[in-house]
GROMACS .gro file of C-alpha atoms in nm:
model
  249
    1THR     CA    1  -8.259  -4.086  12.629
    2VAL     CA    2  -8.246  -3.978  12.287
    3LEU     CA    3  -7.871  -4.026  12.093
    4LEU     CA    4  -7.827  -3.831  11.782
    5LEU     CA    5  -7.600  -3.907  11.538
    6TRP     CA    6  -7.440  -3.708  11.248
    7GLY     CA    7  -7.258  -3.815  10.984
    8CYS     CA    8  -7.032  -3.537  10.769
    9LYS     CA    9  -6.996  -3.665  10.390
   10LYS     CA   10  -6.569  -3.640  10.302
   11GLU     CA   11  -6.534  -3.332  10.022
   12GLU     CA   12  -6.397  -3.546   9.707
   13ALA     CA   13  -6.003  -3.377   9.606
   14PRO     CA   14  -6.040  -3.261   9.261
   15GLN     CA   15  -5.930  -3.434   8.989
   16GLU     CA   16  -5.579  -3.406   8.879
   17LYS     CA   17  -5.666  -3.318   8.455
   18VAL     CA   18  -5.371  -3.549   8.235
   19PRO     CA   19  -5.307  -3.344   7.940
   20VAL     CA   20  -5.322  -3.513   7.638
   21LEU     CA   21  -5.206  -3.437   7.292
   22SER     CA   22  -5.199  -3.614   6.917
   23ILE     CA   23  -5.085  -3.570   6.570
   24LYS     CA   24  -5.331  -3.588   6.303
   25GLY     CA   25  -5.171  -3.710   6.026
   26ASP     CA   26  -4.796  -3.854   5.879
   27LYS     CA   27  -4.490  -3.886   6.160
   28GLU     CA   28  -4.247  -3.837   5.897
   29LEU     CA   29  -4.256  -3.598   5.627
   30SER     CA   30  -4.007  -3.543   5.320
   31PHE     CA   31  -3.998  -3.327   5.054
   32SER     CA   32  -3.776  -3.162   4.774
   33GLU     CA   33  -3.507  -2.962   4.792
   34LYS     CA   34  -3.734  -2.682   4.676
   35PHE     CA   35  -3.897  -2.364   4.896
   36THR     CA   36  -4.219  -2.538   5.066
   37THR     CA   37  -4.472  -2.492   5.292
   38PHE     CA   38  -4.605  -2.748   5.499
   39THR     CA   39  -4.900  -2.780   5.783
   40VAL     CA   40  -4.901  -3.017   6.139
   41GLU     CA   41  -5.246  -3.070   6.314
   42ILE     CA   42  -5.269  -3.062   6.686
   43THR     CA   43  -5.510  -3.262   6.885
   44SER     CA   44  -5.498  -3.172   7.227
   45ASN     CA   45  -5.707  -3.124   7.555
   46SER     CA   46  -5.449  -2.887   7.715
   47SER     CA   47  -5.234  -2.545   7.586
   48TRP     CA   48  -4.927  -2.701   7.388
   49THR     CA   49  -4.600  -2.530   7.252
   50TYR     CA   50  -4.353  -2.700   6.974
   51ASP     CA   51  -3.949  -2.704   6.982
   52LEU     CA   52  -3.718  -2.677   6.639
   53GLY     CA   53  -3.428  -2.835   6.806
   54GLY     CA   54  -3.208  -2.605   6.688
   55CYS     CA   55  -3.327  -2.627   6.296
   56ASN     CA   56  -3.227  -2.285   6.156
   57TRP     CA   57  -3.362  -2.373   5.800
   58ILE     CA   58  -3.766  -2.479   5.911
   59SER     CA   59  -3.943  -2.106   6.060
   60GLN     CA   60  -4.328  -2.045   6.136
   61VAL     CA   61  -4.580  -1.878   5.911
   62SER     CA   62  -4.864  -1.875   6.133
   63LYS     CA   63  -5.000  -2.054   6.454
   64GLY     CA   64  -5.373  -2.114   6.531
   65ASP     CA   65  -5.535  -2.347   6.866
   66ASP     CA   66  -5.496  -2.631   6.665
   67PHE     CA   67  -5.205  -2.596   6.373
   68VAL     CA   68  -4.873  -2.458   6.257
   69LEU     CA   69  -4.778  -2.342   5.973
   70PHE     CA   70  -4.361  -2.393   5.871
   71GLN     CA   71  -4.250  -2.299   5.582
   72ILE     CA   72  -3.926  -2.493   5.438
   73ALA     CA   73  -3.583  -2.308   5.322
   74GLU     CA   74  -3.473  -2.374   4.992
   75ASN     CA   75  -3.164  -2.642   5.025
   76LYS     CA   76  -2.907  -2.527   4.815
   77ASP     CA   77  -2.677  -2.798   4.931
   78LYS     CA   78  -2.579  -3.117   4.816
   79ALA     CA   79  -2.640  -3.342   5.142
   80ASP     CA   80  -3.015  -3.418   5.255
   81ARG     CA   81  -3.093  -3.231   5.600
   82ASN     CA   82  -3.325  -3.391   5.828
   83ALA     CA   83  -3.493  -3.249   6.135
   84THR     CA   84  -3.736  -3.344   6.447
   85ILE     CA   85  -4.011  -3.119   6.525
   86VAL     CA   86  -4.175  -3.179   6.941
   87PHE     CA   87  -4.461  -3.079   7.044
   88ARG     CA   88  -4.538  -3.048   7.396
   89THR     CA   89  -4.831  -2.901   7.669
   90THR     CA   90  -4.772  -2.709   7.887
   91GLU     CA   91  -4.994  -2.737   8.152
   92SER     CA   92  -4.809  -2.685   8.501
   93GLY     CA   93  -4.820  -2.940   8.784
   94ALA     CA   94  -4.869  -3.184   8.550
   95LYS     CA   95  -4.677  -3.516   8.345
   96ASN     CA   96  -4.705  -3.315   8.006
   97ALA     CA   97  -4.767  -3.526   7.671
   98GLU     CA   98  -4.570  -3.492   7.357
   99ALA     CA   99  -4.536  -3.601   7.020
  100SER     CA  100  -4.345  -3.557   6.734
  101VAL     CA  101  -4.279  -3.483   6.381
  102LYS     CA  102  -3.991  -3.613   6.152
  103VAL     CA  103  -3.869  -3.414   5.827
  104LYS     CA  104  -3.633  -3.472   5.592
  105GLN     CA  105  -3.530  -3.253   5.263
  106ALA     CA  106  -3.386  -3.340   4.968
  107GLY     CA  107  -2.996  -3.168   4.881
  108VAL     CA  108  -2.977  -3.056   4.518
  109PRO     CA  109  -2.988  -3.335   4.242
  110PRO     CA  110  -2.649  -3.446   4.076
  111VAL     CA  111  -2.670  -3.287   3.730
  112PRO     CA  112  -2.715  -3.600   3.511
  113ALA     CA  113  -2.390  -3.730   3.322
  114ILE     CA  114  -2.187  -3.974   3.247
  115SER     CA  115  -1.872  -4.140   3.054
  116ILE     CA  116  -1.697  -4.433   2.982
  117ASP     CA  117  -1.361  -4.538   2.994
  118PRO     CA  118  -1.166  -4.578   2.744
  119LYS     CA  119  -1.412  -4.364   2.538
  120ASP     CA  120  -1.190  -4.460   2.227
  121ASP     CA  121  -1.436  -4.617   1.891
  122LYS     CA  122  -1.329  -5.000   1.931
  123GLU     CA  123  -1.165  -5.161   1.604
  124ILE     CA  124  -1.179  -5.523   1.591
  125PRO     CA  125  -0.983  -5.774   1.404
  126ALA     CA  126  -1.251  -6.043   1.151
  127GLU     CA  127  -1.181  -6.318   1.403
  128GLY     CA  128  -1.379  -6.148   1.694
  129ALA     CA  129  -1.277  -6.055   2.043
  130LYS     CA  130  -1.435  -6.142   2.416
  131GLY     CA  131  -1.351  -5.961   2.713
  132ILE     CA  132  -1.378  -5.617   2.590
  133SER     CA  133  -1.483  -5.417   2.894
  134ILE     CA  134  -1.583  -5.073   2.962
  135LYS     CA  135  -1.604  -4.894   3.270
  136VAL     CA  136  -1.897  -4.673   3.297
  137SER     CA  137  -1.900  -4.351   3.563
  138SER     CA  138  -2.317  -4.280   3.596
  139SER     CA  139  -2.313  -3.862   3.832
  140LEU     CA  140  -2.624  -4.090   3.950
  141GLY     CA  141  -2.481  -4.373   4.015
  142SER     CA  142  -2.743  -4.600   3.840
  143TRP     CA  143  -2.706  -4.607   3.393
  144ASP     CA  144  -2.803  -4.842   3.118
  145TYR     CA  145  -2.692  -4.915   2.783
  146ASP     CA  146  -2.887  -4.966   2.408
  147ILE     CA  147  -2.715  -5.135   2.177
  148ALA     CA  148  -2.867  -5.024   1.826
  149GLY     CA  149  -3.025  -5.273   1.629
  150ASN     CA  150  -2.943  -5.505   1.841
  151PRO     CA  151  -2.660  -5.704   1.669
  152GLU     CA  152  -2.684  -6.081   1.728
  153TRP     CA  153  -2.256  -6.095   1.692
  154ILE     CA  154  -2.241  -5.854   1.957
  155LYS     CA  155  -2.280  -6.027   2.315
  156ALA     CA  156  -2.328  -5.733   2.628
  157SER     CA  157  -2.286  -5.825   2.952
  158LYS     CA  158  -2.411  -5.577   3.252
  159ALA     CA  159  -2.231  -5.604   3.627
  160GLU     CA  160  -2.241  -5.257   3.786
  161ASN     CA  161  -2.005  -5.026   3.646
  162THR     CA  162  -1.892  -5.236   3.365
  163LEU     CA  163  -2.013  -5.356   3.067
  164THR     CA  164  -1.807  -5.614   2.865
  165LEU     CA  165  -1.864  -5.734   2.516
  166ASP     CA  166  -1.775  -6.033   2.312
  167ILE     CA  167  -1.776  -5.994   1.966
  168ALA     CA  168  -1.823  -6.271   1.710
  169GLU     CA  169  -1.625  -6.401   1.447
  170ASN     CA  170  -1.699  -6.162   1.113
  171THR     CA  171  -1.699  -6.476   0.819
  172LYS     CA  172  -1.852  -6.206   0.622
  173GLU     CA  173  -1.623  -6.024   0.344
  174THR     CA  174  -1.767  -5.655   0.423
  175PRO     CA  175  -1.723  -5.471   0.715
  176ARG     CA  176  -1.989  -5.347   1.019
  177SER     CA  177  -2.037  -5.181   1.311
  178ALA     CA  178  -2.274  -5.114   1.610
  179THR     CA  179  -2.345  -4.824   1.817
  180ILE     CA  180  -2.345  -4.875   2.179
  181THR     CA  181  -2.556  -4.565   2.339
  182PHE     CA  182  -2.446  -4.543   2.730
  183HIS     CA  183  -2.683  -4.332   2.931
  184CYS     CA  184  -2.863  -4.192   3.280
  185PRO     CA  185  -3.199  -4.420   3.352
  186ASP     CA  186  -3.546  -4.360   3.152
  187LYS     CA  187  -3.668  -4.213   3.480
  188GLN     CA  188  -3.459  -3.906   3.504
  189ALA     CA  189  -3.600  -3.613   3.305
  190SER     CA  190  -3.312  -3.509   3.166
  191LYS     CA  191  -3.091  -3.722   2.995
  192ALA     CA  192  -2.729  -3.723   2.931
  193SER     CA  193  -2.553  -4.023   2.697
  194THR     CA  194  -2.231  -4.080   2.562
  195THR     CA  195  -2.188  -4.338   2.284
  196LEU     CA  196  -1.901  -4.558   2.189
  197THR     CA  197  -1.864  -4.726   1.776
  198ILE     CA  198  -1.739  -5.062   1.717
  199ASN     CA  199  -1.659  -5.122   1.409
  200GLN     CA  200  -1.547  -5.505   1.305
  201LYS     CA  201  -1.337  -5.599   0.986
  202GLU     CA  202  -1.430  -5.810   0.679
  203LYS     CA  203  -1.286  -6.135   0.663
  204ILE     CA  204  -1.026  -6.168   0.418
  205VAL     CA  205  -1.068  -6.408   0.134
  206LEU     CA  206  -0.785  -6.592  -0.001
  207ARG     CA  207  -0.924  -6.746  -0.374
  208ASP     CA  208  -0.586  -6.763  -0.535
  209GLU     CA  209  -0.391  -7.043  -0.473
  210ARG     CA  210  -0.077  -6.844  -0.533
  211ALA     CA  211  -0.147  -6.615  -0.289
  212LYS     CA  212  -0.207  -6.845   0.018
  213SER     CA  213   0.102  -7.025  -0.066
  214LEU     CA  214   0.277  -6.707  -0.040
  215LEU     CA  215   0.177  -6.687   0.369
  216PRO     CA  216   0.359  -6.827   0.628
  217LYS     CA  217   0.195  -7.163   0.747
  218ASP     CA  218   0.219  -7.096   1.107
  219LEU     CA  219   0.131  -6.729   1.032
  220PRO     CA  220  -0.279  -6.675   1.258
  221ILE     CA  221  -0.522  -6.588   1.042
  222ASN     CA  222  -0.554  -6.260   1.292
  223LYS     CA  223  -0.179  -6.140   1.148
  224ARG     CA  224  -0.301  -6.215   0.767
  225GLU     CA  225  -0.358  -5.885   0.691
  226GLU     CA  226  -0.109  -5.742   0.874
  227TYR     CA  227   0.140  -5.933   0.680
  228ILE     CA  228  -0.019  -5.874   0.331
  229ILE     CA  229   0.002  -5.457   0.446
  230GLU     CA  230   0.349  -5.506   0.519
  231ALA     CA  231   0.442  -5.711   0.256
  232LEU     CA  232   0.280  -5.470  -0.014
  233GLU     CA  233   0.461  -5.140   0.183
  234PHE     CA  234   0.754  -5.322   0.147
  235TYR     CA  235   0.723  -5.362  -0.264
  236ARG     CA  236   0.610  -4.985  -0.295
  237ARG     CA  237   0.951  -4.902  -0.056
  238HIS     CA  238   1.116  -5.111  -0.348
  239ARG     CA  239   0.931  -5.005  -0.678
  240GLU     CA  240   0.999  -4.627  -0.485
  241ARG     CA  241   1.393  -4.673  -0.476
  242GLN     CA  242   1.367  -4.894  -0.852
  243ARG     CA  243   1.223  -4.552  -0.965
  244THR     CA  244   1.448  -4.372  -0.838
  245ARG     CA  245   1.810  -4.541  -0.947
  246ASP     CA  246   1.599  -4.523  -1.311
  247ASP     CA  247   1.592  -4.139  -1.355
  248ALA     CA  248   1.949  -4.125  -1.196
  249ARG     CA  249   2.083  -4.326  -1.538
   0.00000   0.00000   0.00000
C-alpha cells in the first residue's frame, strides 16, 4: 500500500504599508513683516495633506506631489506672529505619519526715536560736579552715546537707561564745553539722535589781594562768582539811585 501525502503552502498575508513622511530643509522659518513666499518640500511614500491650524495670514499658492508653495501676507501689526503647519499622510486603515514646520513673521519694526531727560543743556560751575544723571529712552530699547572730542574732563558711565556724568574742575580762566550725542545703535539703517551740551564756567582768579580781602573768609569758592555778581548789582543800583538824586537837584 502506498500512502501519498500532499502538503499545501500557506499563503502569506499582504504586508501592511507603513506611511512615511519627512520635510526637506529647515523646520523653523523666520520672515520679516513684508509679503513673501516660501516652499516646503515633502518626501513621502503616500499621499499627504496639510493643516494650517486656523492661520489666516498664510495661504497656498500651488501644490505638487512633493511640495507646497505658500505665501505670507504683510504683517501690519507691531507684534510678531507664529504658526505651525502640520503635514500628514492620508492612508486609510494605517497609522499615518506627520511632520511640522514652524513659521514666525516679525511685526512692524518700531520707528527709531530717542529722547533724554533732562533735555536742557547743562551749566556746570568751574569747580565741577559729580553724579549728573541723564535718563535715556529709546524706541528700539538699546542706545549709545558719543562725546565730541572725548575730553578728559568728562567721565561718563552707562547703565541700562541712564548715563551718569562726572565733570572735573576747570582750572583754566576760559570756559569750556562739549556736546554729547545720544543715538540708536549703528546697525540701524535709520539712526535717530539727540544732543546735550555741557557748558562749564571758567575759574575766577582774583589776583589783587584787596579783592580777596573783601570776600568773606568762609565763602566757598563755588559761591565767589555769585557773590561778586550780587555785589556788582548792588553797586549798580546804588549808582542809579545816586544819579537820580543828582538829576533831581
